[in-house]
Each structure stands twice: as C-alpha cells, then as structure tokens.
Tab-separated table of C-alpha atoms in Angstrom:
chain	number	residue	atom	x	y	z
A	1	MET	CA	73.657	12.405	-79.358
A	2	ASP	CA	72.593	8.803	-80.658
A	3	ASN	CA	73.629	7.599	-77.290
A	4	ASN	CA	71.550	10.388	-75.603
A	5	GLY	CA	68.274	9.532	-77.610
A	6	SER	CA	69.163	6.025	-76.812
A	7	ASP	CA	69.218	6.590	-73.088
A	8	LEU	CA	66.071	8.743	-73.123
A	9	PHE	CA	64.350	6.148	-74.951
A	10	VAL	CA	65.285	3.439	-72.218
A	11	ILE	CA	64.320	5.460	-69.598
A	12	ILE	CA	60.581	6.614	-71.043
A	13	LEU	CA	60.486	2.698	-71.740
A	14	LEU	CA	61.139	1.795	-68.317
A	15	GLY	CA	58.958	4.727	-67.017
A	16	PHE	CA	56.294	2.873	-68.790
A	17	PHE	CA	56.852	-0.260	-67.803
A	18	LEU	CA	57.135	1.055	-63.939
A	19	MET	CA	53.678	2.766	-64.002
A	20	LEU	CA	52.230	-0.055	-66.117
A	21	PHE	CA	53.184	-2.214	-63.125
A	22	MET	CA	52.169	0.209	-60.313
A	23	VAL	CA	48.625	0.402	-62.015
A	24	SER	CA	48.710	-3.123	-62.393
A	25	PHE	CA	49.493	-3.573	-58.631
A	26	ILE	CA	46.708	-1.542	-57.544
A	27	ILE	CA	44.129	-3.144	-59.757
A	28	ILE	CA	45.356	-6.420	-57.921
A	29	MET	CA	45.038	-5.051	-54.912
A	30	VAL	CA	41.500	-3.435	-55.080
A	31	ILE	CA	40.472	-6.563	-56.523
A	32	TYR	CA	41.546	-8.707	-53.650
A	33	HIS	CA	40.481	-6.034	-51.206
A	34	ARG	CA	36.989	-6.434	-53.012
A	35	GLN	CA	37.148	-10.138	-52.699
A	36	ARG	CA	38.009	-10.134	-48.989
A	37	GLN	CA	35.186	-8.078	-48.224
A	38	ILE	CA	32.761	-10.194	-50.183
A	39	GLN	CA	33.930	-13.161	-48.102
A	40	ASN	CA	33.917	-11.309	-44.771
A	41	GLN	CA	30.440	-10.255	-45.531
A	42	GLN	CA	29.564	-13.965	-46.833
A	43	LYS	CA	31.107	-15.060	-43.420
A	44	VAL	CA	29.073	-12.321	-41.502
A	45	GLU	CA	25.986	-13.543	-43.184
A	46	SER	CA	26.469	-17.051	-42.814
A	47	MET	CA	27.384	-16.482	-38.717
A	48	LYS	CA	24.249	-14.467	-38.601
A	49	ALA	CA	22.115	-17.032	-40.042
A	50	ALA	CA	23.682	-19.766	-37.727
A	51	TYR	CA	22.888	-17.481	-34.572
A	52	GLU	CA	19.321	-17.013	-35.925
A	53	ASN	CA	18.792	-20.541	-36.358
A	54	THR	CA	20.596	-21.645	-33.099
A	55	ILE	CA	18.289	-19.000	-31.313
A	56	LEU	CA	14.736	-20.592	-33.384
A	57	ASN	CA	15.970	-24.200	-32.404
A	58	VAL	CA	16.217	-23.062	-28.704
A	59	GLU	CA	13.249	-21.340	-28.691
A	60	LYS	CA	11.363	-24.528	-30.106
A	61	GLU	CA	13.045	-26.742	-27.579
A	62	ILE	CA	12.122	-24.880	-24.725
A	63	ARG	CA	8.646	-24.384	-25.570
A	64	GLU	CA	8.766	-28.293	-26.296
A	65	ASP	CA	9.837	-28.881	-22.610
A	66	ILE	CA	7.276	-26.253	-21.240
A	67	LEU	CA	4.543	-27.982	-23.455
A	68	SER	CA	5.432	-31.660	-21.937
A	69	TYR	CA	5.625	-29.782	-18.498
A	70	VAL	CA	1.917	-28.488	-19.171
A	71	GLY	CA	0.625	-31.426	-20.043
A	72	ARG	CA	2.197	-33.435	-16.963
A	73	GLU	CA	0.858	-30.659	-14.639
A	74	LEU	CA	-2.836	-30.532	-16.289
A	75	HIS	CA	-3.148	-34.280	-16.078
A	76	ASP	CA	-1.408	-34.624	-12.487
A	77	ASN	CA	-2.242	-31.573	-10.646
A	78	VAL	CA	-4.810	-29.440	-11.985
A	79	GLY	CA	-6.810	-32.909	-12.642
A	80	GLN	CA	-6.306	-33.754	-9.512
A	81	LEU	CA	-7.538	-30.672	-7.886
A	82	LEU	CA	-10.785	-30.647	-10.263
A	83	SER	CA	-11.822	-33.840	-9.122
A	84	LEU	CA	-11.667	-32.754	-5.450
A	85	ALA	CA	-13.244	-29.418	-6.332
A	86	LYS	CA	-15.992	-31.462	-8.078
A	87	LEU	CA	-16.504	-34.063	-5.304
A	88	ASN	CA	-16.670	-31.076	-2.291
A	89	LEU	CA	-19.106	-28.782	-4.709
A	90	SER	CA	-21.156	-31.738	-5.120
A	91	SER	CA	-21.588	-32.199	-1.156
A	92	SER	CA	-24.783	-31.204	0.779
A	93	LYS	CA	-22.352	-30.246	3.494
A	94	ALA	CA	-21.251	-26.417	3.838
A	95	GLU	CA	-17.785	-26.586	4.702
A	96	LYS	CA	-17.048	-29.174	1.720
A	97	VAL	CA	-18.744	-26.630	-0.527
A	98	HIS	CA	-16.347	-24.014	1.141
A	99	GLU	CA	-13.266	-26.088	0.510
A	100	GLY	CA	-14.087	-26.932	-3.245
A	101	LYS	CA	-14.519	-22.802	-3.661
A	102	ILE	CA	-10.900	-22.795	-2.097
A	103	LEU	CA	-9.794	-25.407	-4.709
A	104	ILE	CA	-10.959	-23.715	-7.513
A	105	ASN	CA	-9.404	-20.678	-6.597
A	106	GLU	CA	-6.073	-22.661	-6.211
A	107	ILE	CA	-6.798	-24.210	-9.681
A	108	ILE	CA	-7.095	-20.630	-11.458
A	109	ARG	CA	-3.679	-19.782	-9.910
A	110	GLU	CA	-2.325	-23.183	-11.348
A	111	VAL	CA	-3.389	-22.498	-14.585
A	112	ARG	CA	-2.294	-18.628	-14.415
A	113	SER	CA	1.231	-19.636	-13.676
A	114	LEU	CA	0.724	-22.760	-16.454
A	115	SER	CA	-0.339	-19.927	-18.720
A	116	LYS	CA	2.684	-17.635	-18.333
A	117	SER	CA	5.090	-20.015	-18.665
A	118	LEU	CA	4.274	-20.796	-22.302
A	119	ASN	CA	5.067	-17.517	-23.333
A	120	LEU	CA	9.115	-16.937	-23.330
A	121	ASP	CA	8.817	-13.457	-22.460
A	122	TRP	CA	9.530	-14.712	-18.725
A	123	VAL	CA	13.034	-15.160	-19.855
A	124	GLU	CA	13.838	-11.312	-19.584
A	125	SER	CA	12.144	-11.121	-16.172
A	126	ILE	CA	14.673	-12.976	-14.565
A	127	THR	CA	18.274	-13.458	-14.461
A	128	LEU	CA	19.911	-16.125	-15.369
A	129	GLU	CA	21.392	-16.886	-11.666
A	130	GLU	CA	17.840	-16.388	-10.693
A	131	PHE	CA	16.901	-19.254	-13.045
A	132	ILE	CA	19.822	-21.560	-11.982
A	133	LYS	CA	18.572	-21.229	-8.643
A	134	MET	CA	15.260	-22.507	-10.055
A	135	GLU	CA	16.311	-25.330	-11.777
A	136	LEU	CA	18.592	-26.586	-8.850
A	137	GLY	CA	15.446	-25.924	-6.525
A	138	LYS	CA	13.418	-28.118	-8.837
A	139	LEU	CA	15.876	-30.908	-8.754
A	140	GLU	CA	16.607	-30.665	-4.910
A	141	SER	CA	12.729	-31.317	-4.555
A	142	THR	CA	13.033	-34.562	-6.101
A	143	GLU	CA	15.441	-35.734	-3.499
A	144	PHE	CA	17.756	-37.140	-6.595
A	145	CYS	CA	20.473	-35.815	-5.494
A	146	LYS	CA	22.127	-32.875	-3.286
A	147	VAL	CA	22.867	-29.322	-4.937
A	148	ALA	CA	24.894	-26.271	-4.705
A	149	PHE	CA	24.946	-23.025	-6.139
A	150	GLN	CA	27.655	-20.281	-5.840
A	151	ASN	CA	27.668	-16.888	-7.492
A	152	ASN	CA	31.215	-14.490	-7.305
A	153	GLY	CA	31.780	-11.478	-8.939
A	154	ASN	CA	28.939	-9.229	-11.079
A	155	PRO	CA	25.868	-9.985	-12.157
A	156	LEU	CA	25.562	-11.363	-15.867
A	157	GLN	CA	24.635	-8.755	-18.194
A	158	LEU	CA	23.026	-10.964	-21.493
A	159	SER	CA	20.711	-10.295	-24.175
A	160	LYS	CA	17.293	-12.262	-24.087
A	161	GLU	CA	18.641	-14.456	-27.069
A	162	LYS	CA	21.883	-15.298	-25.479
A	163	LYS	CA	20.434	-15.682	-22.120
A	164	LEU	CA	18.079	-18.647	-24.103
A	165	VAL	CA	20.859	-20.640	-25.486
A	166	LEU	CA	22.447	-20.630	-22.113
A	167	ILE	CA	19.691	-21.678	-20.315
A	168	ARG	CA	19.341	-24.504	-22.714
A	169	ILE	CA	22.548	-25.609	-22.385
A	170	ILE	CA	22.623	-25.488	-18.518
A	171	GLN	CA	19.014	-27.675	-19.081
A	172	GLU	CA	20.761	-30.342	-21.301
A	173	SER	CA	24.091	-30.511	-19.290
A	174	LEU	CA	21.941	-31.074	-15.946
A	175	ASN	CA	19.855	-33.918	-17.723
A	176	ASN	CA	22.490	-35.292	-19.033
A	177	SER	CA	24.060	-35.709	-15.649
A	178	ILE	CA	20.687	-37.148	-14.287
A	179	LYS	CA	20.610	-39.451	-17.150
A	180	HIS	CA	23.888	-40.765	-17.258
A	181	ALA	CA	26.044	-40.040	-14.132
A	182	GLN	CA	24.172	-40.827	-11.142
A	183	PRO	CA	25.791	-37.901	-8.934
A	184	SER	CA	25.351	-37.437	-5.321
A	185	LEU	CA	25.887	-33.596	-5.825
A	186	ILE	CA	25.539	-31.202	-8.794
A	187	GLU	CA	27.132	-27.867	-8.211
A	188	ILE	CA	26.685	-24.857	-10.422
A	189	THR	CA	28.893	-21.602	-9.975
A	190	VAL	CA	28.945	-18.593	-11.716
A	191	HIS	CA	31.668	-16.204	-12.429
A	192	SER	CA	31.995	-12.654	-13.780
A	193	ASP	CA	35.006	-9.926	-13.726
A	194	ASN	CA	36.066	-7.502	-16.371
A	195	SER	CA	37.228	-10.206	-18.988
A	196	LYS	CA	34.978	-12.841	-19.154
A	197	SER	CA	31.774	-14.579	-17.505
A	198	GLU	CA	32.140	-18.589	-16.762
A	199	ILE	CA	29.326	-20.922	-15.804
A	200	ALA	CA	30.535	-24.588	-14.230
A	201	ILE	CA	28.250	-27.204	-14.166
A	202	LYS	CA	29.932	-29.865	-11.768
A	203	ASP	CA	29.218	-33.494	-10.575
A	204	ASP	CA	30.617	-36.366	-8.736
A	205	GLY	CA	29.372	-38.836	-10.942
A	206	ARG	CA	30.724	-41.623	-12.874
A	207	GLY	CA	32.648	-39.656	-15.379
A	208	PHE	CA	33.661	-40.341	-18.863
A	209	VAL	CA	36.542	-40.485	-21.325
A	210	VAL	CA	36.662	-37.030	-22.683
A	211	SER	CA	36.897	-37.454	-26.718
A	212	ASN	CA	35.872	-36.621	-30.133
A	213	ASN	CA	34.051	-40.097	-30.426
A	214	SER	CA	32.878	-40.165	-26.560
A	215	GLU	CA	31.512	-36.749	-26.257
A	216	GLY	CA	29.114	-37.424	-29.038
A	217	SER	CA	26.631	-35.408	-31.404
A	218	GLY	CA	24.822	-34.032	-27.994
A	219	MET	CA	27.819	-32.470	-26.628
A	220	PHE	CA	28.908	-31.449	-30.126
A	221	ASN	CA	25.664	-29.369	-30.700
A	222	LEU	CA	26.144	-27.773	-27.420
A	223	LYS	CA	29.695	-26.356	-28.435
A	224	ASN	CA	28.417	-25.381	-31.698
A	225	ARG	CA	25.576	-23.179	-29.935
A	226	MET	CA	27.986	-21.460	-27.446
A	227	ASN	CA	30.312	-20.713	-30.485
A	228	THR	CA	27.148	-18.889	-32.188
A	229	ILE	CA	26.904	-16.633	-29.438
A	230	GLY	CA	30.841	-15.902	-29.136
A	231	GLY	CA	31.292	-18.471	-26.251
A	232	GLU	CA	33.356	-21.760	-25.649
A	233	LEU	CA	32.396	-25.104	-24.081
A	234	LEU	CA	35.005	-27.043	-21.996
A	235	VAL	CA	34.384	-30.353	-20.853
A	236	GLN	CA	36.642	-32.327	-18.328
A	237	SER	CA	35.966	-35.768	-16.955
A	238	LYS	CA	37.417	-38.829	-15.419
A	239	ILE	CA	36.319	-42.169	-14.854
A	240	GLY	CA	34.828	-42.217	-11.007
A	241	LYS	CA	35.903	-38.411	-10.693
A	242	GLY	CA	32.681	-36.908	-11.960
A	243	THR	CA	32.305	-34.326	-14.634
A	244	GLU	CA	32.838	-30.518	-15.041
A	245	ILE	CA	31.455	-28.398	-18.061
A	246	LYS	CA	32.555	-24.947	-18.093
A	247	LEU	CA	30.776	-22.091	-20.400
A	248	ILE	CA	33.032	-19.407	-21.190
A	249	LEU	CA	31.746	-15.949	-22.363
A	250	PRO	CA	34.449	-13.412	-23.198
A	251	LEU	CA	33.493	-9.626	-22.104
A	252	SER	CA	32.912	-8.864	-25.723
A	253	ALA	CA	30.004	-11.654	-25.698
A	254	ASN	CA	28.253	-10.828	-23.020
C-alpha cells in the first residue's frame, strides 16, 4: 500500500514537472517569437528608411544636375537667342524684325522645355528604355564616342521611385565611363524576361582592377542604391579590355 502511494506521488511529481517544463517551453517560444517579430519589424523599418533616404538623395542629385543644365542653357543658348532677337528687333528692316519675332517664339519654346525638365514628373511619362536612348543620343551628339543600344524581351515595368534610382545609377555609370575610361564605344543592353530584368552598361575603355579598394566609395554607393530597390550591381573590368556594369532586378523587385 505504501509502495502504491509512493508510486502515485512520483507519477504526480513527474507530471507536475513535465507540465512545468511544457509551460516554460511555451513561454520561452512565445518570447522568442515576439523578439523575432520585433527584430523583423525593426529590419523592415530600417530598410524602409534606407529606401526613402535613397529616393530623396536621388531626387536631390537629379534636380541639382537639371539646375546645372538649365543654368548652362540659359547662359549659352537662351542668352544668345535673346541677344540675337534684340539686335533683329532693333533693326529698321522689316525682314530683320520678322526674324526677331521668330527668335522670340523659339526662346519661348526653349524656356518652356527647361521649365518642364525641372519637374521630376517627366520620369513617369517616359520608359527607362526611352531615357537610355535619350542619354545615349546626347552623348552621341557630342561626338565623344560611338554609342549602341539593344533592347531584348519585355518592356520594364517600374515604379517612379525605382526608375529614378536606375536613372541616377545609369547617369553615374556613363559619367564614370566618360571621365575615366576614354572609350571609343559605350553600349547599353536591356534584357527582361519572366525571372529578372538586367541592364548592362559596357565600354571598351581603359578598364581597371576590380577590388573592394579600387571600386571606391562611388561604386559602393551605387551598389547600396541597387540594394535598397531589391536589386544587385555587378562590375566586371580588365585593364585595356573595358568595363561592364550589370544592374539586375529580380522579378519580385520589378
């Protein structure tokens, strides 16, 4: 009888400890899960803040570039047209006055075009492919080097914010090529399929040794910007063989 009582006591005691263990385990799992939720939430907030900061910086840089361009155009182009218009309108000859009026209309068109460029809403009105063609067209008009563009696959479907980031990265990549590579050809290829979109910016210039040190802060910043929009930036370069920069956006980031 005593043995049965002892066995029952041991069973109850073991059951109590087992229940205590299960309750403790559940509490620990709930706390752990809650901590993971907090960490994930903090990570999401951090990524969101980085994304918003990237967009703000990109918009600021593009506006600064546009303002610089507008300043040059006002000084070199519109200013010259105004001087010519003034000379023609001051003439006593009817044909010269007529030419002056034509110049005034041209000046109005130029100023309207410059005014439109100050508003970044133009980004929504063009595709990334159209922007690339426009940038390469500007470069070709300077006769700095030859240019080429290839577009394979589906048109890129991007939000205004992601398009802005890609526009800035493409601009910076072209500027780096112009400043440092001394290329005879710059080629941009856009490829998009059901899994990813890829933009390749390639030149046949001087090239450089790709390493963490040689890429510098400029390339590091471009890579960070691609990361904030869910993409990846890859660099391939060899001395004397040129450079290729690939901007890769998985389907989920498009």
